[in-house]
Structure formats: structure tokens, C-alpha cells
mmCIF file with all atom_site columns, C-alpha atoms in Angstrom:
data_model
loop_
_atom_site.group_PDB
_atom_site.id
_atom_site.type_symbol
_atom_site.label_atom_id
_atom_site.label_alt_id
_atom_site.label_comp_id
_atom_site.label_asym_id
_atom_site.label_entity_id
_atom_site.label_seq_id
_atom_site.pdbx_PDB_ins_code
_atom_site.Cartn_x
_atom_site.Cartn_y
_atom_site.Cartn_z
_atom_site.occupancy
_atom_site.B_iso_or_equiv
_atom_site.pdbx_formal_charge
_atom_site.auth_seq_id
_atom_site.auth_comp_id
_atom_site.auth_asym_id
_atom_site.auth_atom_id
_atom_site.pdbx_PDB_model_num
ATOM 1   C CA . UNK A 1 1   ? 38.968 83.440 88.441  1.00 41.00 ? 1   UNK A CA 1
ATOM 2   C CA . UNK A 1 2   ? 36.024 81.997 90.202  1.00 39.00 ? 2   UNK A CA 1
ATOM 3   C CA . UNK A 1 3   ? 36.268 78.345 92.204  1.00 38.00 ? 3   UNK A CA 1
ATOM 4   C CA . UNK A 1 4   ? 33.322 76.993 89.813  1.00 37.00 ? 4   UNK A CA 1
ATOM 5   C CA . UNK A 1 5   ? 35.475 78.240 86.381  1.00 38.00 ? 5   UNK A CA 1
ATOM 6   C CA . UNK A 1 6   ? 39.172 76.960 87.654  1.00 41.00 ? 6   UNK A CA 1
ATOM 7   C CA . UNK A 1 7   ? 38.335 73.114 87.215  1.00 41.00 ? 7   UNK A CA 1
ATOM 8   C CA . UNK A 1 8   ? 36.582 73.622 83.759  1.00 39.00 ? 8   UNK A CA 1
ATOM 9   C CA . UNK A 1 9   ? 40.335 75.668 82.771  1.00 59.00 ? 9   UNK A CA 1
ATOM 10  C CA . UNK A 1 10  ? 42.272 73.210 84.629  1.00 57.00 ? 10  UNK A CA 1
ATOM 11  C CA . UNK A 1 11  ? 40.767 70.205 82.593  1.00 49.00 ? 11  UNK A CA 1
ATOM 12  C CA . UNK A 1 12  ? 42.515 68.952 79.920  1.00 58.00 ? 12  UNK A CA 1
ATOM 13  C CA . UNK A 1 13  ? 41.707 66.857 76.700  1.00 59.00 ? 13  UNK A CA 1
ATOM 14  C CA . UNK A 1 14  ? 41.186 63.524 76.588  1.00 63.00 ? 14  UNK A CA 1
ATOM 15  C CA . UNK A 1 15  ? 39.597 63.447 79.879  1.00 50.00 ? 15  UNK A CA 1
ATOM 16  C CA . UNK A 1 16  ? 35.976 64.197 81.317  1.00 58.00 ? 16  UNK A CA 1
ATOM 17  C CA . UNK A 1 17  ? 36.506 65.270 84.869  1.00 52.00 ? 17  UNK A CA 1
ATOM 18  C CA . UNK A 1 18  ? 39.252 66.513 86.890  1.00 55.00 ? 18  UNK A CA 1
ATOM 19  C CA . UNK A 1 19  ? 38.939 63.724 88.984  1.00 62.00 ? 19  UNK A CA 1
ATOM 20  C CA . UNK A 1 20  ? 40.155 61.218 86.143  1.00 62.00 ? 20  UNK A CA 1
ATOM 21  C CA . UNK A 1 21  ? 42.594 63.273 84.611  1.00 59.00 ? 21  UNK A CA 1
ATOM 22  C CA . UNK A 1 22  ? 44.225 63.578 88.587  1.00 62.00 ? 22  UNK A CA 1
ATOM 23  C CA . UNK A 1 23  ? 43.832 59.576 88.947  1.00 62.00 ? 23  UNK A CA 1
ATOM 24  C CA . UNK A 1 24  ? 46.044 59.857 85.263  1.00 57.00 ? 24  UNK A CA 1
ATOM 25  C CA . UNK A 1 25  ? 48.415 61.980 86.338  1.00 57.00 ? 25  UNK A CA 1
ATOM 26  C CA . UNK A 1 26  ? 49.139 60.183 89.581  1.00 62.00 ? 26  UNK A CA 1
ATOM 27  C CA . UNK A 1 27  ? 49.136 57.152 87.944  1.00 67.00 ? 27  UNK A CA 1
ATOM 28  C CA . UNK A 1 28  ? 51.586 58.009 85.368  1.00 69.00 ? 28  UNK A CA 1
ATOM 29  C CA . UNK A 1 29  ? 53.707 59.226 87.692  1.00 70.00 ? 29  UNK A CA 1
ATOM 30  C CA . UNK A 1 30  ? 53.652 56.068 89.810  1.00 79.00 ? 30  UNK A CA 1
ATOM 31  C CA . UNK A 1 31  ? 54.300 54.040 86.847  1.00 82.00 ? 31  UNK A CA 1
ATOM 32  C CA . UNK A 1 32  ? 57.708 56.574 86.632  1.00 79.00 ? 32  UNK A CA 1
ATOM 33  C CA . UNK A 1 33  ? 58.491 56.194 90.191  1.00 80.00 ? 33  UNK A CA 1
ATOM 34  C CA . UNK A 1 34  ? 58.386 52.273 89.953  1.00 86.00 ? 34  UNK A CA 1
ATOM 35  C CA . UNK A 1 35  ? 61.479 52.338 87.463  1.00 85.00 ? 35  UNK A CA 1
ATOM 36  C CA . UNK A 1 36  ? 62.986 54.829 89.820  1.00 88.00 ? 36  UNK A CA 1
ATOM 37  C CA . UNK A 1 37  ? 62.943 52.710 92.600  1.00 88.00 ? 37  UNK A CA 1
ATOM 38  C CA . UNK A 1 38  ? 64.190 49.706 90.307  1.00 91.00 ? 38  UNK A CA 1
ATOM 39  C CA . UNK A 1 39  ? 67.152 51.861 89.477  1.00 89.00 ? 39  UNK A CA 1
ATOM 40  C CA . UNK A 1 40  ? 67.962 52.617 93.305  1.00 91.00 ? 40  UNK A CA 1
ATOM 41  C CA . UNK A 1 41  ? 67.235 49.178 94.549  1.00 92.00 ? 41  UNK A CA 1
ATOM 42  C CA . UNK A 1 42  ? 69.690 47.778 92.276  1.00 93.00 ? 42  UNK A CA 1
ATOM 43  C CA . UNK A 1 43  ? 72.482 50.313 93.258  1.00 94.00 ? 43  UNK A CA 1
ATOM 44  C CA . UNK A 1 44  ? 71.595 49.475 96.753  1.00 94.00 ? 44  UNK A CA 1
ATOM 45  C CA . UNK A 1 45  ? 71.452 45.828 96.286  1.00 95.00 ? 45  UNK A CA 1
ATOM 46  C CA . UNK A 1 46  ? 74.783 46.547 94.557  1.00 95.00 ? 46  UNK A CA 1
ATOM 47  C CA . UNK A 1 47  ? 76.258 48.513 98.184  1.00 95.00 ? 47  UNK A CA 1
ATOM 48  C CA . UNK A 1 48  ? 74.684 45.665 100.444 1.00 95.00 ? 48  UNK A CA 1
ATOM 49  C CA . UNK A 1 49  ? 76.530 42.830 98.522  1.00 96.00 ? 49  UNK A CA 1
ATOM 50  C CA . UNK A 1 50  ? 79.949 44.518 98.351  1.00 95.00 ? 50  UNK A CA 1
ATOM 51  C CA . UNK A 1 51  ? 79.566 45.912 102.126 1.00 94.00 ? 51  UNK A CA 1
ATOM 52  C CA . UNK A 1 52  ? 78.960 42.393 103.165 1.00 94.00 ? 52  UNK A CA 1
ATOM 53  C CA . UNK A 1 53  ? 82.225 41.155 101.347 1.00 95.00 ? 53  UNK A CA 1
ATOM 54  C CA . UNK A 1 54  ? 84.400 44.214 103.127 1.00 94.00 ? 54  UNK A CA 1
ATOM 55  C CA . UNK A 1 55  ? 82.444 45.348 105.934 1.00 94.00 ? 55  UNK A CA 1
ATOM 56  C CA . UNK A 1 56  ? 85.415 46.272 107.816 1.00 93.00 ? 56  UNK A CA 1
ATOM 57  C CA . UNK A 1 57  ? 86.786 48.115 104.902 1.00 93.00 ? 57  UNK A CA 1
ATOM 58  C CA . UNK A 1 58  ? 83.552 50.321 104.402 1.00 94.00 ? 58  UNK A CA 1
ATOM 59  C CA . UNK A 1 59  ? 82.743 51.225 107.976 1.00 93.00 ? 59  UNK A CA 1
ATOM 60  C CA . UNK A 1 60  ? 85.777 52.894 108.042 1.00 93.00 ? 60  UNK A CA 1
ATOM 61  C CA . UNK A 1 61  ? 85.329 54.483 104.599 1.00 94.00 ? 61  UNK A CA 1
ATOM 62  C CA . UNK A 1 62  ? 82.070 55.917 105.862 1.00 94.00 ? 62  UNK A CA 1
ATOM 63  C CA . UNK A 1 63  ? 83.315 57.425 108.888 1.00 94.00 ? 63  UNK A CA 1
ATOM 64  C CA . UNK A 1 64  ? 85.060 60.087 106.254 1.00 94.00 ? 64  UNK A CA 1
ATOM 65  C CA . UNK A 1 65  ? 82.365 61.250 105.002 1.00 95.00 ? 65  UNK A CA 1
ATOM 66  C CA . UNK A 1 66  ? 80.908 64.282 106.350 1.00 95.00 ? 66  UNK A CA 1
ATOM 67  C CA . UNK A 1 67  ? 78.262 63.382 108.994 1.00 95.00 ? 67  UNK A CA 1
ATOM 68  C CA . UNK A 1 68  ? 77.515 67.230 109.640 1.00 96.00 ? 68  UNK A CA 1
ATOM 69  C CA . UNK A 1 69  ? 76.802 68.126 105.878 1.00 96.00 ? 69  UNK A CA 1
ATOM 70  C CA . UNK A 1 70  ? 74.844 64.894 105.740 1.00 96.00 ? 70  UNK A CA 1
ATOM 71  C CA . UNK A 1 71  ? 72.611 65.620 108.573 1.00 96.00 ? 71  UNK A CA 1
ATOM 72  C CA . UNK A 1 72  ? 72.345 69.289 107.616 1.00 97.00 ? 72  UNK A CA 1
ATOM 73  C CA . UNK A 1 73  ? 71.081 68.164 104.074 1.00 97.00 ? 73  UNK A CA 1
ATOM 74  C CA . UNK A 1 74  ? 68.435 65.575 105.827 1.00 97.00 ? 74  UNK A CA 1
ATOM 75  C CA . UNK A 1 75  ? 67.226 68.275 107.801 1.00 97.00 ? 75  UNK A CA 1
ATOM 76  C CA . UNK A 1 76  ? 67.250 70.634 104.691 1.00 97.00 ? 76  UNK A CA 1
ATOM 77  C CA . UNK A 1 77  ? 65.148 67.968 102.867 1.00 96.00 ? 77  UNK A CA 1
ATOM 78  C CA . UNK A 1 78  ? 62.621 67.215 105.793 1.00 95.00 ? 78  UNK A CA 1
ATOM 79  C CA . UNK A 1 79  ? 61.728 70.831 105.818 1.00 97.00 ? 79  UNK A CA 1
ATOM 80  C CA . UNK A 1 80  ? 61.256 71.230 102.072 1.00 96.00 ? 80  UNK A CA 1
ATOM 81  C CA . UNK A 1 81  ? 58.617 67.707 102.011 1.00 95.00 ? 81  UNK A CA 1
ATOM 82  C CA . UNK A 1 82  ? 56.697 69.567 104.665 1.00 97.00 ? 82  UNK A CA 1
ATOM 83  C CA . UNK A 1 83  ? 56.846 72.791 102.428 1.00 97.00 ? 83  UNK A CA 1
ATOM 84  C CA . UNK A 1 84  ? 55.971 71.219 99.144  1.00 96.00 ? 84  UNK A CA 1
ATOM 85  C CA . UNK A 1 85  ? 52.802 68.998 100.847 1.00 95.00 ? 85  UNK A CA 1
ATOM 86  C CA . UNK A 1 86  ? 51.861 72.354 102.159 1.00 96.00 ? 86  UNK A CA 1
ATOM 87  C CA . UNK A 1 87  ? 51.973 73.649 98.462  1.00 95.00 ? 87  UNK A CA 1
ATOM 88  C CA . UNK A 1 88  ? 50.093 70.720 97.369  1.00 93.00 ? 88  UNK A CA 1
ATOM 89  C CA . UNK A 1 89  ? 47.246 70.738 99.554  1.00 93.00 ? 89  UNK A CA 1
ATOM 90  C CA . UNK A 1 90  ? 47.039 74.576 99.202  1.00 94.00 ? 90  UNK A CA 1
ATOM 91  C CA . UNK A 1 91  ? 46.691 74.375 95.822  1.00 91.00 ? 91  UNK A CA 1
ATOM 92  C CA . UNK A 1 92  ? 44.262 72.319 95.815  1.00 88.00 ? 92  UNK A CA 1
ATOM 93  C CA . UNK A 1 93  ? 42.152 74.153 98.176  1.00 89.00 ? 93  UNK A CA 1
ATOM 94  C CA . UNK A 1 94  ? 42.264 77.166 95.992  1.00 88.00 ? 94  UNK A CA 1
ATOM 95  C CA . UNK A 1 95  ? 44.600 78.999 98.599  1.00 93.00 ? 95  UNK A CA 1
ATOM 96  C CA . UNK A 1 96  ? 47.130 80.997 96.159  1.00 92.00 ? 96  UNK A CA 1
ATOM 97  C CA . UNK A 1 97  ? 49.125 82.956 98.464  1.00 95.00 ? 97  UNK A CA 1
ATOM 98  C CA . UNK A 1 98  ? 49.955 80.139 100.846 1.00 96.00 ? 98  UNK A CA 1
ATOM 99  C CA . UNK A 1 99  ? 50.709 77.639 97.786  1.00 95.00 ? 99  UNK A CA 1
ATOM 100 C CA . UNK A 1 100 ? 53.100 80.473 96.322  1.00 96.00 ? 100 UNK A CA 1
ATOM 101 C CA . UNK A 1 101 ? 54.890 81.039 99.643  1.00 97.00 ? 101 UNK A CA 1
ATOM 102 C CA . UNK A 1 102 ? 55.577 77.662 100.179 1.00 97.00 ? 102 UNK A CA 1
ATOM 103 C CA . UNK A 1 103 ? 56.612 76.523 96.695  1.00 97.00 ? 103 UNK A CA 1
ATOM 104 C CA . UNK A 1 104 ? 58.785 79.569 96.693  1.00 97.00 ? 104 UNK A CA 1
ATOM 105 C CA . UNK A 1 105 ? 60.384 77.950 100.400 1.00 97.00 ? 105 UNK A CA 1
ATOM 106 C CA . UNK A 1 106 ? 60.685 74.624 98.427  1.00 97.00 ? 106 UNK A CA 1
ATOM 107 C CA . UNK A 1 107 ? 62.738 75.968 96.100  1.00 97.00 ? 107 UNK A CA 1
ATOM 108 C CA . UNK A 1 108 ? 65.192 77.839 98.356  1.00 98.00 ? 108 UNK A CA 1
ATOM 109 C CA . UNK A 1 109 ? 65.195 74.418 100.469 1.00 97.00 ? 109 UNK A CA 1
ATOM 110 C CA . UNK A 1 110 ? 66.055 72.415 97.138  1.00 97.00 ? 110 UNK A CA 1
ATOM 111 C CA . UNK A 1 111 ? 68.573 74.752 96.390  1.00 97.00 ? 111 UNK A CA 1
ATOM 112 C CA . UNK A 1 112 ? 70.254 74.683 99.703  1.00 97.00 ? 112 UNK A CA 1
ATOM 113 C CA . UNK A 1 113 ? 70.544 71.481 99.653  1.00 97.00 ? 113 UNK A CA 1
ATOM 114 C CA . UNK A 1 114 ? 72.240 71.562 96.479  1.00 97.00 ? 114 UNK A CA 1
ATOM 115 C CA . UNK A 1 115 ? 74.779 74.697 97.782  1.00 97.00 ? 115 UNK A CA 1
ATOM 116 C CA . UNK A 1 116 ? 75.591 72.008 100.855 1.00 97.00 ? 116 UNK A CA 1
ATOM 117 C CA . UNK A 1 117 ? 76.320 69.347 98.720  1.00 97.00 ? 117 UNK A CA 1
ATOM 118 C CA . UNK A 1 118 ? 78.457 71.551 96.989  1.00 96.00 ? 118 UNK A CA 1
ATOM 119 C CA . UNK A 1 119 ? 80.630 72.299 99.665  1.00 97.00 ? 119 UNK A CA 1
ATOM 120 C CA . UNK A 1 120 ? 80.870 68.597 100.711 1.00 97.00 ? 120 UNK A CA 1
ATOM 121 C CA . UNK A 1 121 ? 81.699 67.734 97.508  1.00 96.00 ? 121 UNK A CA 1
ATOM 122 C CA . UNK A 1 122 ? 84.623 70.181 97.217  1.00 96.00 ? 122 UNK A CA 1
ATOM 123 C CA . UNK A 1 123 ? 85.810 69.048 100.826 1.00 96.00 ? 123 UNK A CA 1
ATOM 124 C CA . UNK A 1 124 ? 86.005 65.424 99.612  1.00 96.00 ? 124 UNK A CA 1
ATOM 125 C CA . UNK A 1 125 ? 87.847 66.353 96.482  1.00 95.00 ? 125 UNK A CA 1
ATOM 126 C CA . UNK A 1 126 ? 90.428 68.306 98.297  1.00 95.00 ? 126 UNK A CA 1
ATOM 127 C CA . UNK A 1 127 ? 90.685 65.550 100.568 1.00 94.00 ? 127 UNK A CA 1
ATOM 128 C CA . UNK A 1 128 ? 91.308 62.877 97.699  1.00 94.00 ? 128 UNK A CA 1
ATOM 129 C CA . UNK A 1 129 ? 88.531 60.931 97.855  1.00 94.00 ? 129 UNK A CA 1
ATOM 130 C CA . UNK A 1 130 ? 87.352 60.538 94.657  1.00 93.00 ? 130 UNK A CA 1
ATOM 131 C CA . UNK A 1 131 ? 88.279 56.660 93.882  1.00 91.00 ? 131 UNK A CA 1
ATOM 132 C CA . UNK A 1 132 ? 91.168 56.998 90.892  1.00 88.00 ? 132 UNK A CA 1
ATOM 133 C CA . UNK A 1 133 ? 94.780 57.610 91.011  1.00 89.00 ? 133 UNK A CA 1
ATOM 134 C CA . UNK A 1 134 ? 95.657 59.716 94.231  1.00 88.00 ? 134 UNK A CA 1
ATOM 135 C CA . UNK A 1 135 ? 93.170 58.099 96.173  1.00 91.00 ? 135 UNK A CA 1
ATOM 136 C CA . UNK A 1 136 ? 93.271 59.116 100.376 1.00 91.00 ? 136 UNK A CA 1
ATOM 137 C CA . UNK A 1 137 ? 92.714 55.635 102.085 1.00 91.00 ? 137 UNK A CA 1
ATOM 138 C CA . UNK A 1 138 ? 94.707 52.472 101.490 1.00 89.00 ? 138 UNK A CA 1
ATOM 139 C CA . UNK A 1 139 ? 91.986 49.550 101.509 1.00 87.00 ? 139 UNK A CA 1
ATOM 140 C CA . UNK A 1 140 ? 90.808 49.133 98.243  1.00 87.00 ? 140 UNK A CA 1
ATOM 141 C CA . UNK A 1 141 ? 87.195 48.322 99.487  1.00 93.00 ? 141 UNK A CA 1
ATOM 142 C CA . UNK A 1 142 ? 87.036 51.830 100.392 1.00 94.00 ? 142 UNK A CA 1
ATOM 143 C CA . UNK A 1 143 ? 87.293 53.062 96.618  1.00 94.00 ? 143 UNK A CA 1
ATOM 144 C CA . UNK A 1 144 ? 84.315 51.005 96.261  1.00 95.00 ? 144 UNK A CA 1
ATOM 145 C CA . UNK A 1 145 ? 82.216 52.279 99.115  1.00 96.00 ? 145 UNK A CA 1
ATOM 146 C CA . UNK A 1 146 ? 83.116 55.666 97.841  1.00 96.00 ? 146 UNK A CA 1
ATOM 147 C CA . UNK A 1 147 ? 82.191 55.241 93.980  1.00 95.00 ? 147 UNK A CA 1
ATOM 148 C CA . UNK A 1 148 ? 79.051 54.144 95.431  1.00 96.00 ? 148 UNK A CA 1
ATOM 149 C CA . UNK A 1 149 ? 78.691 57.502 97.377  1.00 97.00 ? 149 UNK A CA 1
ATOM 150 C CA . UNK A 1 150 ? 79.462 59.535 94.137  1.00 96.00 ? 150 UNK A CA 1
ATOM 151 C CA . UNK A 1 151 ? 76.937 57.594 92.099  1.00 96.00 ? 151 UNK A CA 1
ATOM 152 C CA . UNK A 1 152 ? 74.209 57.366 95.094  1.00 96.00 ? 152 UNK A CA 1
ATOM 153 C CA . UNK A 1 153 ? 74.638 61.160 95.833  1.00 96.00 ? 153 UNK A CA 1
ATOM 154 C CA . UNK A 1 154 ? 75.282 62.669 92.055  1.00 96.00 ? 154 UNK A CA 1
ATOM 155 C CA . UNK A 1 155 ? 71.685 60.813 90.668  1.00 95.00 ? 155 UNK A CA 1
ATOM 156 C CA . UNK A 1 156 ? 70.324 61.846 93.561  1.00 96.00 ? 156 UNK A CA 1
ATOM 157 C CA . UNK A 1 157 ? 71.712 65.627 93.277  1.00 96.00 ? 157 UNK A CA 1
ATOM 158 C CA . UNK A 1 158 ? 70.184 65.141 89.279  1.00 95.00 ? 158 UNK A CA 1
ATOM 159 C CA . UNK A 1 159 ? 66.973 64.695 90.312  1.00 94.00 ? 159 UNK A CA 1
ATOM 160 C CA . UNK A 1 160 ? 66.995 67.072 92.702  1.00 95.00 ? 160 UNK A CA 1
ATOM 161 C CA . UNK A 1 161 ? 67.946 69.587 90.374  1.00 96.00 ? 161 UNK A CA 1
ATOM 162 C CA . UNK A 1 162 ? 64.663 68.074 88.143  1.00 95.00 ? 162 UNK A CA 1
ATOM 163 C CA . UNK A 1 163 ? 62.577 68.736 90.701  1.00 95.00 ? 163 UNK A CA 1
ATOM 164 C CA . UNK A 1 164 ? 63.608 72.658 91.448  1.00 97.00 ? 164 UNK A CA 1
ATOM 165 C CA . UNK A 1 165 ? 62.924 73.082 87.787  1.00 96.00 ? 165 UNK A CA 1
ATOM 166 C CA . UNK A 1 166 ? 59.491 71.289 87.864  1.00 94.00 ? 166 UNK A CA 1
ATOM 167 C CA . UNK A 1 167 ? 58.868 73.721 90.913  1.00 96.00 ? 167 UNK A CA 1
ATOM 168 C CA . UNK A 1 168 ? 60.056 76.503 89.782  1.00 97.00 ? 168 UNK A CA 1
ATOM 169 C CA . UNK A 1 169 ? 57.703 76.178 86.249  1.00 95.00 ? 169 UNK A CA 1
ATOM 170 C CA . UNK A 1 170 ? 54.469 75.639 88.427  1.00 94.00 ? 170 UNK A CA 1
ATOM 171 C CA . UNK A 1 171 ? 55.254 78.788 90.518  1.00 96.00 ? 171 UNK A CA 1
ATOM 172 C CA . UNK A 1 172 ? 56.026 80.763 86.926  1.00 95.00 ? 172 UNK A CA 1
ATOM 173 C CA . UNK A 1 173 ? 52.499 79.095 86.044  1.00 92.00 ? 173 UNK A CA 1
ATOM 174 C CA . UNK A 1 174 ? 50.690 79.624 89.424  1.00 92.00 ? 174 UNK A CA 1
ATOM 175 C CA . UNK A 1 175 ? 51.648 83.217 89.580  1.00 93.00 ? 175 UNK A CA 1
ATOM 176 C CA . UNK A 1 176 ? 50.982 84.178 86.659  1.00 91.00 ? 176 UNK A CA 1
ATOM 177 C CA . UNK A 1 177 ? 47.697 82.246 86.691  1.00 89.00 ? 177 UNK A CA 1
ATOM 178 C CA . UNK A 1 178 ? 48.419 80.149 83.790  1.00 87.00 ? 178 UNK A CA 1
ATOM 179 C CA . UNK A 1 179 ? 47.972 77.551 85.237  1.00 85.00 ? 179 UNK A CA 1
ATOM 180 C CA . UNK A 1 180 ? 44.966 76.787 87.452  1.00 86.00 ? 180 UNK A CA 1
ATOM 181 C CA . UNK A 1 181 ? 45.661 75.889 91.246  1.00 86.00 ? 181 UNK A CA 1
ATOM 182 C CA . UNK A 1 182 ? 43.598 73.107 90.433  1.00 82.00 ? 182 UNK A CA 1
ATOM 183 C CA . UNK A 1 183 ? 45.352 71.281 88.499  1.00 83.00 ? 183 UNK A CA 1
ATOM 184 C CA . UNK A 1 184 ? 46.977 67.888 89.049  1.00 83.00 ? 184 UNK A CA 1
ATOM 185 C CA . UNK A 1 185 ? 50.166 69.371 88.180  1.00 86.00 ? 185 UNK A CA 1
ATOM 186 C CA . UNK A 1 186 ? 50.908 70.552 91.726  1.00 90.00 ? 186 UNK A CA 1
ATOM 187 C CA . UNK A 1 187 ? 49.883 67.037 93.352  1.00 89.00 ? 187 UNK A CA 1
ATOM 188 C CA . UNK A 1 188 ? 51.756 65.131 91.037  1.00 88.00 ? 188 UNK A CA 1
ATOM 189 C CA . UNK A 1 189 ? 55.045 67.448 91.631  1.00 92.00 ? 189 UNK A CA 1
ATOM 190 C CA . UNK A 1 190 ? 54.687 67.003 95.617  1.00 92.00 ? 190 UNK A CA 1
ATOM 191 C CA . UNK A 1 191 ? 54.610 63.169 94.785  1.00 90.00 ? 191 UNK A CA 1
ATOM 192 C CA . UNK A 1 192 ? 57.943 63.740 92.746  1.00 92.00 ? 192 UNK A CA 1
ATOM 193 C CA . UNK A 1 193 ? 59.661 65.840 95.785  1.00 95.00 ? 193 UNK A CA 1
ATOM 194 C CA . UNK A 1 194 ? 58.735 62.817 98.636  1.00 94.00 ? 194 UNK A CA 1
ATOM 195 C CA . UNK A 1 195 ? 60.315 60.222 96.700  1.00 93.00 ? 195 UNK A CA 1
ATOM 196 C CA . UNK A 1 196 ? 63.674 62.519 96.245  1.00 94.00 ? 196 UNK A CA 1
ATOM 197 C CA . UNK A 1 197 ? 63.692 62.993 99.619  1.00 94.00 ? 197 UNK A CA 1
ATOM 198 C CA . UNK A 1 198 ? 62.655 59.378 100.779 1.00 94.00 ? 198 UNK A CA 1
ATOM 199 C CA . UNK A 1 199 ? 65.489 58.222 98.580  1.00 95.00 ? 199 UNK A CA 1
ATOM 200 C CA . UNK A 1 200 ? 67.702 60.545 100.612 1.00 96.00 ? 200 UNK A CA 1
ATOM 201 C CA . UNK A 1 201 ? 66.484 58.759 103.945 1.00 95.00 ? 201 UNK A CA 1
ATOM 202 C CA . UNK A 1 202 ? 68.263 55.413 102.856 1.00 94.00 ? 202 UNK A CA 1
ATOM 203 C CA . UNK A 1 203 ? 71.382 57.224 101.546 1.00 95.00 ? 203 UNK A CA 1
ATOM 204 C CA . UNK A 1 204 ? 72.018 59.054 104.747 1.00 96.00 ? 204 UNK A CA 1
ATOM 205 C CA . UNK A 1 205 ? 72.307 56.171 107.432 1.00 94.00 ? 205 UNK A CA 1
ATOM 206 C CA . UNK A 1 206 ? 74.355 53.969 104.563 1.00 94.00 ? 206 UNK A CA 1
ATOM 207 C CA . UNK A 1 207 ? 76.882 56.498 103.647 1.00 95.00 ? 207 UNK A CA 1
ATOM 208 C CA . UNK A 1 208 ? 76.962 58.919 106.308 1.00 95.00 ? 208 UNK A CA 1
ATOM 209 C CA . UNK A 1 209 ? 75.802 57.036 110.342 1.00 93.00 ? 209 UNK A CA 1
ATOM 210 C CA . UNK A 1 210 ? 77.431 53.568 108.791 1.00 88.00 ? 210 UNK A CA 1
ATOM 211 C CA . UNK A 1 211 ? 80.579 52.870 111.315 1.00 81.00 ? 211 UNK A CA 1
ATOM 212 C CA . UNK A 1 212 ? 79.425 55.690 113.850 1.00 79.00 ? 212 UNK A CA 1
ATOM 213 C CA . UNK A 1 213 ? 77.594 54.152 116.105 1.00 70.00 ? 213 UNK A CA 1
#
């Protein structure tokens, strides 16, 4: 397919030009991303209030958690942003085998992120920290701090898991050449992968480096 026919199959009804239906796209996203952040600022909000009442208490919850999955998975997710705005600005230079080859590498970084937190998640169980009957430490704050680490990092893990399949259904597309490199598809997914892993950068100093220093 020629670079003067790929934005004619790339543009979609209602819109004119390419360039409008991107600004759309983006915008709709951003509109997304705004109650996103709403939802995480709350939970935060939530963690700052109740770590101010029992600071004591969750400094030494957090120094249970696993600090070498955590910074494994930060590392894991830095890699894949690079990766995916790779992807993004190769599609949209027309470069096909480079945007393959690096949403491909996003996906195996998404879902080694996901295999990590896996493993954490089965150390902490057999270690009895999931807050309920049974519970491993004896301060209650620290049932607290630690429902707060289950909800942060399991809505977190969720949309991870959103964005692999988002990923993985442009590469279908792009190699198959269904869907035009183009498109504001592959932007608007990138945008979608940076906040996940932004949201990641203010989990992993609050539940993981929090009582370590």
C-alpha cells in the first residue's frame, strides 16, 4: 500500500482529515484518562490520610512488601513505555517492521510484568498478608496499608491486562494490514500504556521504598 493511499484507508467517517480524526481520538482518550486519574487520586488521597493517622504502623507494613519484585516490575514497565513510543512514532512514520517488533516487545514486557506480579502475589499470600482472618502483622494499621496495596496493585494489574489486549489487536491489525499504520489507533494506545505505567511510578515509592530509607 502506497504512503499517498494509507491516510485516505486510515480515515474514518465522520471526519475530513486524518489530522481531525487524530485530534478526536486523542481527545477522547484524554477525556478517559481524566476519570482515571480521578479514580487514583482518590485512592491515593485515601492512603495519604490514613498513613498520616498511623505512619508508624505503615512504614513498617511497607517494609514487607517485596522491594525486589517492585523494582523489577518498574524496570519492566520503563522498558515497555520506551518500546510502545517507539511503536507509536514508527507507525506513524510508515515504518512497519520496526512498529511490529516493538509492539511485539511491548507485549512480552506487559506480560512480564504481569508473570512478576504473579509471583509476588503468591509470596504475600503464603506469607498471610492478605488483610482478613489469619492476618501476619499485629498492628491493625497495617491491614489497612495492605488493602490499599491489593486495591492499588490489582486495578492497576486490570488495566494492564487492557492494555496487552489493545496491543495485541493493533499488532493482529498492523500485520495483517488491516489496519493502516496511519491510523490514530497506535498513538492513542501509546497514550494508554504511559499513563499505566506513570500510575505505577506513584505506587512504587508508596508501597514498596516507604520505610526503607
Amino acid at each position: 500500500m502506497s504512503a499517498v493511499a494509507m491516510p485516505a484507508t486510515a480515515l474514518r467517517k465522520p471526519w475530513r482529515s486524518l489530522r481531525r480524526q487524530r485530534e478526536a481520538a486523542g481527545f477522547g482518550l484524554w477525556v478517559f484518562l481524566g476519570s482515571e486519574v480521578m479514580f487514583f487520586a482518590c485512592a491515593l488521597t485515601g492512603y495519604a490520610v490514613y498513613r498520616t493517622l498511623w505512619n508508624a504502623d505503615f512504614l513498617a507494613a511497607a517494609r514487607e512488601t517485596n522491594v525486589v519484585y517492585g523494582t523489577l516490575n518498574t524496570a519492566i514497565l520503563l522498558t515497555s513505555s520506551l518500546t510502545m513510543a517507539v511503536a507509536a512514532e514508527g507507525a506513524r512514520a510508515g515504518l512497519r517492521r520496526l512498529t511490529l517488533a516493538c509492539l511485539a516487545a511491548t507485549i512480552a514486557f506487559g506480560l512480564a510484568f504481569l508473570v512478576v506480579k504473579g509471583f509476588e502475589y503468591r509470596e504475600d499470600i503464603e506469607r498471610h498478608l492478605l488483610p482478613g482472618p489469619g492476618f501476619a502483622l499485629p498492628a491493625p494499621a497495617a491491614q489497612i496499608f495492605f488493602a490499599f496495596y491489593w486495591l492499588l496493585t490489582g486495578v492497576h494489574a486490570l488495566h494492564m491486562t487492557i492494555g496487552l489486549g489493545v496491543t495485541a489487536t493493533l499488532l493482529w491489525q498492523a500485520w495483517r494490514r488491516s489496519r493502516p499504520l496511519r491510523s490514530p489507533a497506535f498513538e492513542v494506545a501509546g497514550l494508554y500504556w504511559h499513563f499505566v505505567d506513570i500510575v505505577w511510578i506513584f505506587l512504587y515509592p508508596l508501597l514498596y521504598l516507604a520505610g526503607r530509607a
